[in-house]
Amino acid sequence: MAGYTPMIQQYLSVKDEAKDAFLFFRLGDFYEMFFDDAIQASRELEITLTGRDGGGSEKIPMCGVPYHSAENYINRLVEKGYKVAICEQVEDPASVKGIVKREIVRIVTPGTVMETKALTSEQNNFIAAAAICGNESAIAACDLTTGELYTASMPKQWETLMDELNVYSPSEIIGPEELLSEIKNRLTIPVPLTTREAAPLSLLQEQFGQEQLTKLNEACLEAVSILTAYLSETQKRSLAHVREIHSYQTNQYMILDHYTRRNLELTETVRDRSKKGSLLWLLDRTQTSMGARLLRRWIDKPLLNENAIAYRLDAVEGMYQNLILREDIRAELKPIYDLERLTGRVAYGNANGRDLNALRLSLRKLPSLAQLCADSQITSLQQLVAGTDVCADIADTIEEVLVEDAPVSLREGGLIKPGCDSYLDQLREASVNGKKWLAELESREREATGIKSLKIGFNKVFGYYLEISKASLQMLPEGRYERKQTLANAERFVTPELKEKEKLILDAEDKMVDLEYEKFIELRNYIANHLGRLQKAAAMIAELDVYQSMASVSAERRFVRPDVSSSYDLHIEAGRHPVVEAMLEQASFIANDTVLEKDNKWMMLITGPNMAGKSTYMRQTALVCIMAQIGCFVPARSARVPMIDRIFTRIGAADDLIGGQSTFMVEMKDIQLMTEKATSSSLIIIDELGRGTSTAEGMAIAQAVIEYAERYIGCKALVSTHFHELAHLEQSLDSLANTRMAVEERNGEVTFLRKLVGGAADTSYGIYCAQLAGLPEPIIGRAYELLAEAGAVSEVVPVDINLLESAERYTAAASAELVQLSIFDDPEPQTVHKGSSKRKQAAANEAEQLYEELRKLDLMNMTPMQAMQWLNEMKNKVN
């Protein structure tokens, strides 16, 4: 460093404090980067790489960005997983001789970013810390934008730790080096990892208070300590909004591992990871960002407490049955801004005038919301708003101080209302009078000189001046003004009187801006003293928003309230897949029952053809259980749902090429986890058990797994397979029932009825499905020949005539076509079979007309008598 200039030496010493981050070093109006930072940043940000002399033998690589637009560049780096250390001048350059003192004022990381386009309003941005103490592991997860902090401990098992981490989808993970190495090997997607040790106890006590800390066990305390140390180190400011630690036990919630959440498409689809097509997409009718984030957390963590589930179901049922109340609450929620993140911005010290006005407008909705719930006669809602602090004093104070249309900038004035401060009012009057005097001076001088184009202007270099065009200079009396500046087409002049007024006006304006800024900071600090009250209000709004969202969807989709208990038996009558049903705009979803009983049959072996709906049926059973345990109504005619502690899924083909594991090996790993972790209260779903190896070995493994689940675990299970030979297990296993997806074969055509019936199938119609997929005729024909040679051509599957008639009614009610249902696809469903019956076609046409009339019906503007008349006419048509 000795050979470098003092400024470069200062840069290098600061850089030592943030070796793993880009250093944005403030020089005047730019943030500059040097050496390797400059080379890499120029490539990542696509900005020009230059060089400068720094005292060494060669030019130092250098690049920079304007300070006023630095936020965009910082966000781009953070979104790519980098960290950015912001180094500011902490002394006034005008009062210092030599090098200005500079310090890092904040380090922006993927988990601590406060403002970026990558931050969606409907999803939290968690940073997580992990720790191990003895036989326990723990995590602590914090969303710095909202101030939420959660911690939980669990047994020292990697799968359990990763399951809990994956719930939060952290954008950054911190912890001891050895622990992070293990976590890195188990991550399903890349996440920035940072090694950090725990903070001193004094820092934790200052941040959270001793009372909260005593409630944490050793592992949770360690995780919270690591997280707090990192946040304190990177943010370098008071984290006043991160005060409450939400501690919980993992056994309070249903465990859903990463693959189960992915396979069931709870918050995003498998194919393109989009929200549309997921359970969250279906249930999200929230009106606020807070509600949207809370709904996502509820879906990720279904409850295991009967009373808590009943409380939620009561609230949803109350709104379900009261359309007017539901719509009134939705109307009151809609204008509310993101109170949680507004509170975070206040605590962080970067809230502007518009943020505070948004806070005021949101708080004004609290009294009406609280009153609606209090008057609703719904116990859950009344308890939710009981003793609600509507924060009227905070809203009143903001209204008294801030103008309604406050500017974004805090340094340009125009923030504070007249009458708020007497001295500020005096300065404003002086400024207004001074400008009025300038206008009068301009008018007098035009009249005295006869120069109509004379005007008074202002710039930051010369202040106020009189400007006269070159063409009019000859009319100016000699010696009247003092020449100040010559332009190409004009001359600028000043007078002693003008300079005197200029000082008064500029002094008043400078003082006004400074005083307005002081008043605004005073207001923001006042609000910062009440962050806890604001966070409680935000939590109440979010919960109410989720209730109305689930009630709205349940009413629209004809869901029913489930009976959730701690019993073993699962009874779902006419269950439907909620998302697939919603995606089918004009076709009917074929409902199916699910009955799994301890004293009868608690395992199903499902056989049948490809594309017949086995996977959809199994998924819908799992989704009904999850929806019931988050407190939502379910898509069924009726449902009695036991408390499911964990759902295991093995659905779809997947391999791990990087880890060197085949599809079959990945499936076996999943089965191993099921055998180790499943309890009698779990639900196992395995699609096409035993594939990926030889037929004999696959069938042997499938039978062994089913027998193990029956004899050693005793949990509810749905297993689909193409090994029809396994049907004999129904005789040897008392808890196993054979079921199949019904199929009709007629005149060489196959119709998939989507209906689950008893008994085992004897064929999978694989060649027929290949034909539907468009394989060339020579391939299809040859396949049938080979199948016949092998003696494997099956008899037509016997189908109950009542079932066929039922299927025809389902079909005619919606369309002349039966369609293949897909949990993944948005486009038009694939046609499998088209009936040739004219009677079916006529019925379908009538059903379509009835559907159109019903869709266009304006119920809200009909009298009860008109509605009854219309219903009677439709009944006659149906008859």
PDB file of C-alpha atoms in Angstrom, residues 379 530 679 684 705 746 748 754:
ATOM      1  CA  THR A 379     -66.963 -15.141  17.327  1.00  0.00           C
ATOM      2  CA  HIS A 530     -44.876   3.156  17.839  1.00  0.00           C
ATOM      3  CA  THR A 679     -45.988 -42.408  11.323  1.00  0.00           C
ATOM      4  CA  ILE A 684     -48.210 -41.619   1.645  1.00  0.00           C
ATOM      5  CA  VAL A 705     -42.808 -51.533   0.138  1.00  0.00           C
ATOM      6  CA  ARG A 746     -66.804 -49.900 -27.451  1.00  0.00           C
ATOM      7  CA  GLY A 748     -62.610 -50.276 -30.918  1.00  0.00           C
ATOM      8  CA  ARG A 754     -62.284 -40.741 -14.679  1.00  0.00           C
TER       9      ARG A 754
END
